[in-house]
Coordinates of C-alpha atoms in Angstrom, one line a residue:
Chain A
M1 CA -22.7 -17.1 4.8
N2 CA -19.7 -15.5 6.4
C3 CA -16.6 -14.1 4.9
A4 CA -14.6 -17.2 5.3
E5 CA -17.1 -19.3 3.4
F6 CA -17.4 -16.6 0.8
Q7 CA -13.7 -16.6 0.2
E8 CA -13.6 -20.3 -0.3
V9 CA -15.7 -20.0 -3.4
L10 CA -14.2 -16.7 -4.5
P11 CA -12.4 -18.0 -7.6
D12 CA -15.8 -19.4 -8.9
I13 CA -17.5 -16.2 -8.2
I14 CA -15.0 -14.2 -10.2
E15 CA -15.2 -16.7 -13.0
S16 CA -18.9 -17.4 -13.3
G17 CA -20.8 -15.3 -10.8
G18 CA -22.3 -16.4 -7.5
N19 CA -25.5 -18.1 -6.4
P20 CA -28.2 -16.1 -4.6
E21 CA -26.7 -16.7 -1.1
E22 CA -23.3 -15.6 -2.3
E23 CA -24.8 -12.5 -4.0
A24 CA -26.6 -11.7 -0.8
H25 CA -23.4 -11.8 1.2
L26 CA -21.7 -9.7 -1.5
K27 CA -24.3 -7.0 -1.1
S28 CA -24.1 -7.0 2.7
C29 CA -20.3 -7.1 3.1
A30 CA -18.3 -4.1 2.0
V31 CA -15.0 -5.9 2.4
C32 CA -15.9 -8.8 0.2
S33 CA -17.6 -6.5 -2.2
D34 CA -14.5 -4.4 -2.6
L35 CA -12.3 -7.5 -3.0
V36 CA -14.5 -8.9 -5.8
Q37 CA -14.6 -5.5 -7.5
D38 CA -10.8 -5.3 -7.4
L39 CA -10.3 -8.7 -8.7
R40 CA -12.8 -8.2 -11.5
Y41 CA -11.1 -5.0 -12.5
I42 CA -7.8 -6.7 -12.7
A43 CA -9.2 -9.6 -14.6
D44 CA -11.0 -7.2 -17.0
T45 CA -7.9 -5.1 -17.5
A46 CA -5.8 -8.2 -18.1
K47 CA -8.1 -9.3 -21.0
L48 CA -7.3 -6.0 -22.7
L49 CA -3.7 -7.2 -23.1
L50 CA -4.4 -10.3 -25.1
P51 CA -5.1 -8.8 -28.5
M52 CA -2.4 -6.3 -28.4
R53 CA 1.1 -6.5 -29.7
D54 CA 2.3 -3.7 -27.4
P55 CA 0.2 -3.2 -24.4
S56 CA -0.8 0.3 -23.7
P57 CA 1.0 1.9 -20.7
R58 CA -2.5 2.7 -19.5
V59 CA -3.0 -1.0 -18.9
W60 CA 0.0 -1.4 -16.7
T61 CA -0.7 1.8 -14.9
G62 CA -4.2 0.7 -14.3
I63 CA -3.2 -2.6 -12.8
R64 CA -0.5 -1.0 -10.8
G65 CA -2.9 1.7 -9.6
A66 CA -5.3 -0.9 -8.4
L67 CA -2.6 -2.7 -6.5
Q68 CA -1.3 0.5 -5.1
R69 CA -4.8 1.7 -4.0
E70 CA -5.0 -1.5 -2.0
G71 CA -1.7 -0.8 -0.5
L72 CA -0.4 -4.1 -1.8
V73 CA 2.6 -2.8 -3.7
R74 CA 4.9 0.1 -3.0
P75 CA 5.3 3.1 -5.4
L76 CA 7.5 2.7 -8.3
A77 CA 11.2 3.5 -8.3
G78 CA 12.0 4.9 -11.7
T79 CA 10.3 4.1 -14.9
V80 CA 11.5 0.6 -15.3
R81 CA 10.0 -0.7 -12.2
F82 CA 6.6 -2.0 -13.0
R83 CA 5.8 -1.9 -16.7
P84 CA 7.8 -5.0 -17.6
Q85 CA 10.6 -4.0 -19.9
A86 CA 9.6 -7.2 -21.8
A87 CA 6.6 -5.3 -23.1
A88 CA 8.9 -2.9 -24.8
V89 CA 11.7 -5.3 -25.6
L90 CA 9.4 -8.1 -26.8
S91 CA 6.9 -6.0 -28.6
Q92 CA 8.8 -6.5 -31.8
R93 CA 9.2 -10.1 -31.3
R94 CA 6.8 -12.7 -32.6
W95 CA 6.0 -14.3 -29.3
V96 CA 5.2 -11.2 -27.4
R97 CA 1.6 -12.4 -26.9
G98 CA 2.9 -15.3 -24.8
G99 CA 5.1 -13.1 -22.8
S100 CA 2.2 -10.7 -22.1
M101 CA -0.1 -13.4 -21.1
L102 CA 2.5 -14.8 -18.8
A103 CA 3.0 -11.5 -17.2
V104 CA -0.7 -11.0 -16.8
A105 CA -1.1 -14.5 -15.3
A106 CA 1.6 -13.7 -12.9
L107 CA 0.1 -10.4 -11.9
L108 CA -3.3 -11.9 -11.5
L109 CA -1.8 -14.6 -9.3
F110 CA 0.0 -12.2 -7.1
A111 CA -2.9 -9.8 -6.9
I112 CA -5.3 -12.6 -5.9
G113 CA -2.9 -14.0 -3.4
I114 CA -2.0 -10.7 -1.8
I115 CA -5.5 -9.3 -1.8
W116 CA -6.6 -12.5 -0.2
L117 CA -3.9 -12.3 2.4
R118 CA -4.6 -8.7 3.1
N119 CA -8.3 -9.3 3.4
N120 CA -7.6 -12.0 5.9
S121 CA -5.3 -9.8 7.9
T122 CA -7.8 -7.0 8.1
R123 CA -10.3 -9.2 9.7
Q124 CA -8.4 -10.5 12.6
P125 CA -11.3 -10.4 15.0
Q126 CA -12.7 -13.4 13.1
P127 CA -10.3 -16.2 14.0
A128 CA -11.6 -18.6 11.4
V129 CA -10.7 -16.1 8.7
T130 CA -7.5 -14.8 10.0
A131 CA -6.0 -18.2 10.2
R132 CA -6.7 -18.8 6.6
V133 CA -4.1 -18.1 4.0
P134 CA -4.2 -18.6 0.2
A135 CA -4.6 -22.3 -0.2
A136 CA -5.1 -25.0 -2.7
A137 CA -6.4 -23.1 -5.8
P138 CA -3.9 -20.3 -5.8
A139 CA -1.1 -22.7 -5.0
A140 CA -2.0 -24.8 -8.0
A141 CA -2.1 -21.8 -10.2
A142 CA 1.2 -20.7 -8.8
D143 CA 2.8 -24.0 -9.8
D144 CA 1.4 -23.6 -13.3
D145 CA 2.6 -20.0 -13.6
D146 CA 6.0 -21.0 -12.2
A147 CA 6.4 -23.7 -14.8
Q148 CA 5.5 -21.2 -17.5
M149 CA 7.9 -18.7 -16.3
L150 CA 10.7 -21.2 -16.2
N151 CA 9.8 -22.3 -19.7
F152 CA 10.0 -18.7 -20.8
V153 CA 13.4 -18.3 -19.3
Q154 CA 14.6 -21.6 -20.8
H155 CA 13.5 -20.4 -24.2
K156 CA 15.1 -17.0 -23.9
S157 CA 18.2 -17.6 -21.8
P158 CA 18.9 -21.3 -21.2
A159 CA 22.0 -20.4 -19.3
L160 CA 20.0 -18.6 -16.6
L161 CA 17.4 -21.4 -16.1
A162 CA 19.2 -22.8 -13.1
T163 CA 19.5 -19.4 -11.5
Y164 CA 15.8 -18.7 -12.0
R165 CA 14.8 -22.2 -10.8
E166 CA 16.9 -21.9 -7.7
N167 CA 15.6 -18.4 -6.9
L168 CA 12.1 -19.5 -7.5
E169 CA 12.5 -22.3 -5.0
S170 CA 13.9 -19.8 -2.5
V171 CA 11.1 -17.3 -2.8
N172 CA 8.5 -20.0 -2.7
A173 CA 10.2 -21.3 0.5
Y174 CA 9.9 -17.7 1.9
I175 CA 6.2 -17.6 1.1
R176 CA 5.7 -21.0 2.6
D177 CA 7.5 -20.1 5.8
A178 CA 5.6 -16.8 6.2
R179 CA 2.3 -18.6 5.6
R180 CA 3.2 -21.3 8.2
R181 CA 4.0 -18.6 10.7
I182 CA 0.7 -16.8 10.0
E183 CA -1.1 -20.1 10.5
Q184 CA 0.6 -20.4 13.9
D185 CA -0.1 -16.9 14.9
P186 CA -2.5 -15.0 12.7
N187 CA -1.9 -11.8 14.8
D188 CA 1.8 -11.7 14.0
M189 CA 1.9 -8.6 11.8
G190 CA 5.6 -9.1 11.2
A191 CA 4.8 -12.4 9.5
H192 CA 2.1 -10.8 7.4
D193 CA 4.7 -8.2 6.4
H194 CA 7.1 -10.9 5.5
L195 CA 4.5 -12.6 3.3
I196 CA 3.8 -9.5 1.4
R197 CA 7.5 -8.9 0.9
A198 CA 7.9 -12.5 -0.2
Y199 CA 5.3 -11.9 -2.9
D200 CA 7.1 -8.7 -3.9
E201 CA 10.2 -10.7 -4.3
K202 CA 8.4 -13.2 -6.4
A203 CA 7.0 -10.4 -8.5
L204 CA 10.5 -9.2 -9.0
L205 CA 11.6 -12.6 -10.2
Y206 CA 8.7 -12.7 -12.8
E207 CA 9.5 -9.1 -13.9
M208 CA 13.1 -9.9 -14.4
A209 CA 12.2 -13.1 -16.3
M210 CA 9.9 -11.1 -18.6
A211 CA 12.7 -8.6 -19.2
R212 CA 14.8 -11.4 -20.8
S213 CA 15.6 -10.4 -24.3
G214 CA 18.4 -12.8 -25.2
E215 CA 17.0 -13.6 -28.6
Chain B
M1 CA 67.2 -26.7 -37.0
G2 CA 66.2 -24.9 -40.1
R3 CA 63.0 -26.8 -40.3
M4 CA 62.3 -26.1 -36.7
S5 CA 62.9 -22.4 -37.4
N6 CA 60.4 -22.5 -40.2
G7 CA 58.0 -24.3 -38.0
V8 CA 58.4 -21.7 -35.3
K9 CA 58.0 -19.0 -37.9
C10 CA 54.8 -20.6 -39.2
S11 CA 53.5 -20.8 -35.7
L12 CA 54.3 -17.2 -35.0
V13 CA 52.6 -16.1 -38.2
A14 CA 49.5 -18.2 -37.3
V15 CA 49.5 -16.7 -33.8
G16 CA 49.9 -13.3 -35.2
L17 CA 47.1 -13.7 -37.6
L18 CA 44.8 -15.0 -34.8
A19 CA 45.8 -12.0 -32.7
V20 CA 45.0 -9.6 -35.6
A21 CA 41.7 -11.4 -36.1
A22 CA 40.9 -11.1 -32.4
F23 CA 41.9 -7.5 -32.4
A24 CA 39.8 -6.8 -35.4
A25 CA 36.8 -8.5 -33.7
D26 CA 37.2 -6.2 -30.8
N27 CA 35.5 -3.1 -32.2
R28 CA 35.7 0.0 -30.0
K29 CA 33.2 2.8 -30.7
E30 CA 32.9 6.1 -29.0
F31 CA 29.8 8.2 -29.0
R32 CA 29.7 11.8 -27.7
Y33 CA 26.7 13.9 -26.9
T34 CA 26.2 17.3 -25.2
V35 CA 23.3 17.4 -22.8
A36 CA 21.6 20.0 -20.6
P37 CA 21.3 19.6 -16.8
G38 CA 19.0 16.8 -15.7
A39 CA 19.7 14.6 -18.6
S40 CA 18.8 10.9 -18.6
V41 CA 21.0 8.2 -19.9
T42 CA 19.8 4.6 -20.4
V43 CA 22.1 1.7 -21.1
T44 CA 20.7 -1.8 -22.0
N45 CA 23.4 -4.4 -22.3
E46 CA 22.4 -8.1 -22.5
S47 CA 25.9 -9.4 -21.8
G48 CA 28.9 -7.6 -20.4
P49 CA 29.9 -4.9 -18.0
V50 CA 28.6 -1.4 -17.7
E51 CA 30.7 1.3 -16.0
I52 CA 29.1 4.6 -15.2
K53 CA 31.2 7.5 -14.0
G54 CA 30.1 11.0 -13.1
S55 CA 32.1 13.9 -14.4
A56 CA 32.2 17.6 -14.6
G57 CA 31.0 19.1 -17.8
R58 CA 28.0 18.5 -19.9
Q59 CA 29.1 15.7 -22.2
V60 CA 28.0 12.1 -22.3
V61 CA 30.7 9.9 -23.6
I62 CA 29.8 6.2 -24.3
I63 CA 32.6 3.9 -25.2
A64 CA 31.4 0.5 -26.3
T65 CA 33.6 -2.4 -27.2
T66 CA 32.1 -5.4 -29.0
H67 CA 33.8 -8.7 -29.3
S68 CA 32.2 -10.1 -32.4
D69 CA 30.3 -9.1 -35.5
K70 CA 27.1 -10.7 -34.1
V71 CA 26.3 -7.6 -32.0
E72 CA 26.3 -3.9 -32.5
V73 CA 25.7 -0.9 -30.4
D74 CA 22.9 1.5 -31.1
C75 CA 23.2 5.0 -29.5
D76 CA 20.9 7.9 -30.0
Q77 CA 20.0 11.2 -28.5
N78 CA 16.5 12.5 -28.2
R79 CA 16.8 16.0 -26.8
N80 CA 18.1 15.4 -23.2
R81 CA 17.8 11.7 -23.3
I82 CA 20.5 9.3 -24.4
H83 CA 19.9 5.6 -25.1
A84 CA 22.6 3.0 -25.7
T85 CA 21.4 -0.5 -26.5
T86 CA 23.2 -3.7 -27.5
H87 CA 21.5 -4.9 -30.6
F88 CA 21.9 -8.5 -31.7
L89 CA 22.5 -9.1 -35.4
Q90 CA 22.5 -12.8 -35.0
R91 CA 21.3 -15.1 -32.3
T92 CA 24.3 -15.6 -30.0
D93 CA 25.4 -16.0 -26.5
G94 CA 28.7 -16.5 -24.6
P95 CA 31.6 -14.3 -25.4
D96 CA 30.4 -13.3 -28.8
S97 CA 27.4 -11.5 -27.2
R98 CA 29.5 -9.5 -24.8
V99 CA 29.8 -5.7 -25.1
D100 CA 31.8 -3.6 -22.7
Y101 CA 30.4 -0.2 -21.9
Q102 CA 32.2 2.7 -20.3
V103 CA 30.0 5.7 -19.9
L104 CA 31.0 9.1 -18.7
V105 CA 28.0 11.3 -17.7
P106 CA 27.5 14.7 -16.1
S107 CA 27.2 13.8 -12.4
D108 CA 23.7 15.2 -12.2
A109 CA 22.3 13.0 -14.9
S110 CA 19.8 10.3 -14.2
V111 CA 21.1 6.9 -15.2
T112 CA 19.3 3.7 -15.9
V113 CA 21.2 0.5 -16.5
R114 CA 19.9 -2.9 -17.4
A115 CA 22.7 -5.4 -17.7
P116 CA 21.6 -9.0 -16.8
S117 CA 25.1 -10.4 -16.5
G118 CA 26.9 -7.2 -15.5
P119 CA 28.9 -6.3 -13.6
I120 CA 27.5 -2.8 -13.2
T121 CA 29.5 -0.1 -11.5
A122 CA 28.5 3.5 -10.9
E123 CA 30.5 6.2 -9.1
K124 CA 30.7 9.9 -8.5
M125 CA 27.1 10.6 -9.2
R126 CA 24.6 13.1 -7.9
G127 CA 21.7 12.0 -10.2
D128 CA 19.3 9.2 -9.8
L129 CA 20.5 5.7 -10.5
T130 CA 18.3 2.7 -11.4
L131 CA 20.4 -0.4 -11.9
E132 CA 19.1 -3.9 -12.8
G133 CA 20.9 -7.1 -13.3
D134 CA 20.0 -10.8 -12.9
A135 CA 23.3 -12.2 -11.9
A136 CA 25.1 -9.0 -12.2
Q137 CA 27.4 -7.8 -9.5
V138 CA 26.5 -4.2 -8.7
D139 CA 28.9 -1.7 -7.1
V140 CA 27.9 1.8 -6.4
H141 CA 30.1 4.3 -4.5
D142 CA 30.7 8.0 -4.0
V143 CA 27.1 9.0 -4.6
S144 CA 25.3 11.9 -3.0
N145 CA 21.8 13.4 -2.9
A146 CA 20.5 10.8 -5.2
H147 CA 17.9 8.0 -5.5
V148 CA 19.6 4.7 -5.8
H149 CA 17.5 1.8 -6.9
V150 CA 19.1 -1.6 -7.4
R151 CA 17.5 -4.9 -8.3
T152 CA 19.2 -8.2 -8.9
I153 CA 18.2 -11.9 -8.8
S154 CA 21.5 -13.4 -7.6
G155 CA 24.0 -10.7 -8.1
P156 CA 25.8 -9.3 -5.0
I157 CA 25.3 -5.6 -4.4
S158 CA 27.8 -3.3 -2.7
L159 CA 27.2 0.4 -1.9
G160 CA 29.8 2.6 -0.4
N161 CA 30.0 6.2 0.6
I162 CA 26.4 7.1 -0.2
A163 CA 25.3 10.4 1.4
N164 CA 21.8 11.7 1.6
G165 CA 20.5 8.9 -0.5
H166 CA 17.1 7.5 -1.1
V167 CA 18.2 3.9 -1.4
E168 CA 16.0 1.0 -2.4
I169 CA 17.7 -2.4 -2.9
T170 CA 15.8 -5.6 -3.8
S171 CA 17.5 -8.9 -4.4
L172 CA 16.6 -12.5 -4.1
N173 CA 19.8 -14.3 -3.4
G174 CA 22.4 -11.5 -3.8
D175 CA 24.4 -10.5 -0.7
V176 CA 24.1 -6.8 0.1
R177 CA 26.9 -4.8 1.6
L178 CA 26.4 -1.2 2.7
D179 CA 29.4 0.9 3.9
A180 CA 28.8 4.4 5.1
V181 CA 25.4 4.6 3.5
S182 CA 23.1 7.2 4.9
G183 CA 20.0 9.1 3.8
P184 CA 16.4 9.9 4.5
R185 CA 15.4 6.5 3.4
V186 CA 17.3 3.3 3.0
S187 CA 15.6 0.0 2.4
V188 CA 17.0 -3.4 1.6
N189 CA 15.0 -6.5 0.9
T190 CA 16.5 -9.9 0.1
V191 CA 15.3 -13.5 0.4
K192 CA 18.4 -15.6 1.2
G193 CA 21.0 -13.0 0.7
S194 CA 22.9 -11.7 3.7
I195 CA 22.8 -8.0 4.5
R196 CA 25.8 -6.1 6.1
Y197 CA 25.6 -2.5 7.2
N198 CA 28.7 -0.7 8.4
G199 CA 28.1 3.0 9.3
D200 CA 26.4 5.4 11.6
F201 CA 23.0 5.6 10.0
G202 CA 23.3 9.3 9.5
E203 CA 21.1 11.8 11.3
G204 CA 17.5 11.3 10.9
G205 CA 16.7 8.7 8.3
E206 CA 14.5 5.6 8.1
Y207 CA 16.4 2.4 7.6
L208 CA 14.7 -1.0 6.9
L209 CA 16.8 -4.1 6.4
V210 CA 14.7 -7.3 5.7
N211 CA 15.4 -10.8 4.6
H212 CA 14.1 -14.3 4.9
S213 CA 16.9 -16.5 6.0
G214 CA 20.2 -14.8 5.5
N215 CA 22.2 -13.0 8.2
I216 CA 21.8 -9.3 8.9
D217 CA 25.0 -7.9 10.4
V218 CA 25.1 -4.3 11.5
T219 CA 28.2 -2.6 12.9
L220 CA 27.9 1.0 14.1
P221 CA 30.0 3.4 16.2
A222 CA 29.1 4.3 19.7
S223 CA 28.3 7.8 18.5
A224 CA 25.4 6.5 16.3
S225 CA 22.1 8.1 17.1
V226 CA 19.5 5.4 16.5
D227 CA 16.1 4.1 17.4
L228 CA 16.8 0.5 16.7
S229 CA 14.6 -2.6 16.7
A230 CA 15.5 -6.1 15.6
R231 CA 13.3 -9.1 15.2
S232 CA 13.9 -12.5 13.8
I233 CA 10.6 -14.5 13.9
T234 CA 12.1 -18.0 14.1
G235 CA 15.8 -17.2 13.9
S236 CA 17.9 -15.4 16.5
V237 CA 19.3 -12.0 17.4
E238 CA 22.5 -10.9 19.1
N239 CA 23.3 -7.4 20.3
D240 CA 26.4 -6.0 21.9
F241 CA 25.6 -2.3 21.1
P242 CA 24.5 -0.3 24.2
L243 CA 20.9 0.6 23.8
Q244 CA 18.5 2.2 26.2
Q245 CA 15.4 0.0 26.4
K246 CA 12.2 1.5 25.0
Q247 CA 9.2 1.8 27.2
H248 CA 6.8 0.9 24.4
P249 CA 8.4 -1.2 21.7
A250 CA 6.5 -1.8 18.5
F251 CA 6.4 -5.6 19.3
A252 CA 6.7 -7.8 22.3
I253 CA 10.4 -8.4 23.1
T254 CA 11.3 -12.0 23.2
Q255 CA 14.7 -13.0 24.5
G256 CA 17.0 -14.2 21.8
R257 CA 14.5 -13.3 19.1
S258 CA 14.1 -9.6 19.3
F259 CA 15.3 -6.4 21.0
A260 CA 14.7 -2.7 20.7
G261 CA 16.2 0.4 22.1
T262 CA 17.7 3.8 21.5
S263 CA 21.2 5.3 21.6
N264 CA 22.0 9.0 22.0
S265 CA 19.0 10.9 20.7
G266 CA 17.6 8.2 18.5
A267 CA 17.7 10.3 15.5
S268 CA 17.5 7.6 12.9
S269 CA 14.9 4.8 12.8
V270 CA 16.6 1.4 12.1
Q271 CA 14.4 -1.7 11.7
L272 CA 16.1 -5.0 11.2
R273 CA 13.7 -7.8 10.3
S274 CA 14.3 -11.5 9.4
L275 CA 12.0 -14.4 9.2
S276 CA 14.4 -17.1 10.1
G277 CA 17.9 -15.6 9.8
K278 CA 20.3 -14.4 12.4
I279 CA 20.5 -10.7 13.2
R280 CA 23.7 -9.4 14.9
V281 CA 24.3 -5.8 16.0
K282 CA 27.9 -4.9 17.0
K283 CA 29.6 -1.8 18.3
R284 CA 32.5 -0.7 16.1

């Protein structure tokens, strides 16, 4: 089994563990092993959020740290940057759990997508891998999360729904264009950079949505 | 005639009562705090403008005007931190939810503003600024030696006369305009928003202007000392600024899609990147 084949079944491995062949690849490949370790860490950390009314800053710091260690996000600018203000604002509101879950889902999605992308871009000598970008499963998850985010905005600030919808379409178009370019030329590092920035922009949109406190 | 006069009188009285009621609803409150150097001030306002002005002295003055009894303003001081927050007493939106903030702070204070609808303005500051707004128009000018972080969804962002700044701007669809903005690090990221830079890029900074599909327009004087590269992956580039071609650019130069070169001593690094937008560099 090579890295490309392994990555195709990665979501299943994260969820339910791999078969002997996949486990063997995991043991022999440091890159895939690191990737799985990171994703499991993020998933485990995310679970901690569910029973809490007010997630500990440690959780956000942990997730952020994992992404930063991977070089997937840039350092924070000020204290409001990463820990969604929603966690503070919403902590006294009855549906904080839904907001936290949505934030976690979004973070997981971005982490998986970006880590996947980064993993692909670091293995450019393997054409079969470099040409591959996050595909069906993450895309479906993205659609679902997008819908949840828009529902969240609609609930909190109906007047801003159109703005968020429009901007979501814009940033998804950015992601699509960057992906398309990478498929055309996997060695175009500028396109890879655009894709990462596009995900950053999408993360910003989710963060801002979470920070809605119009109730 | 007499009846008409009475009618007019009645109308005037009614208008007067409405005016009084409106005036009464406009509730202006002023909060004053004394702070030490390096204070931090945070303003969270769900609806309405926030104006920040730096001043001499050590006082923070917050003037908040509400327009209904459905909202109130909570201000508190915790040592060297000041928080001002709009608090909703009833669920409301529209004009009733609006609060206008005017905030005077020591110019060295760090200020954080979250005002989704804005507008947000900040001027005459030397402390760090973190400004966030969804659709808020953000205007920052006359700031020096500060970190300036601005994030919007669709709100346009304008920065003017920023010296020695660490500037980080992120917007999705907001247009970004920078006039005379210089510093060790200036970065702008947008999706569809256009980016305009007018200035000389200072002496020795790192500038990165990136978008997806908007235009990037840069106008700089002949005296600018830059190491400039521009690339639009599927869009186009135009340049009428005299540059010396680099021997080893960071990417392959493609006619009409990218260029790179230096002027004078190439003191500042300037990277212009777009995925499908148009990049134009002009001499002032």
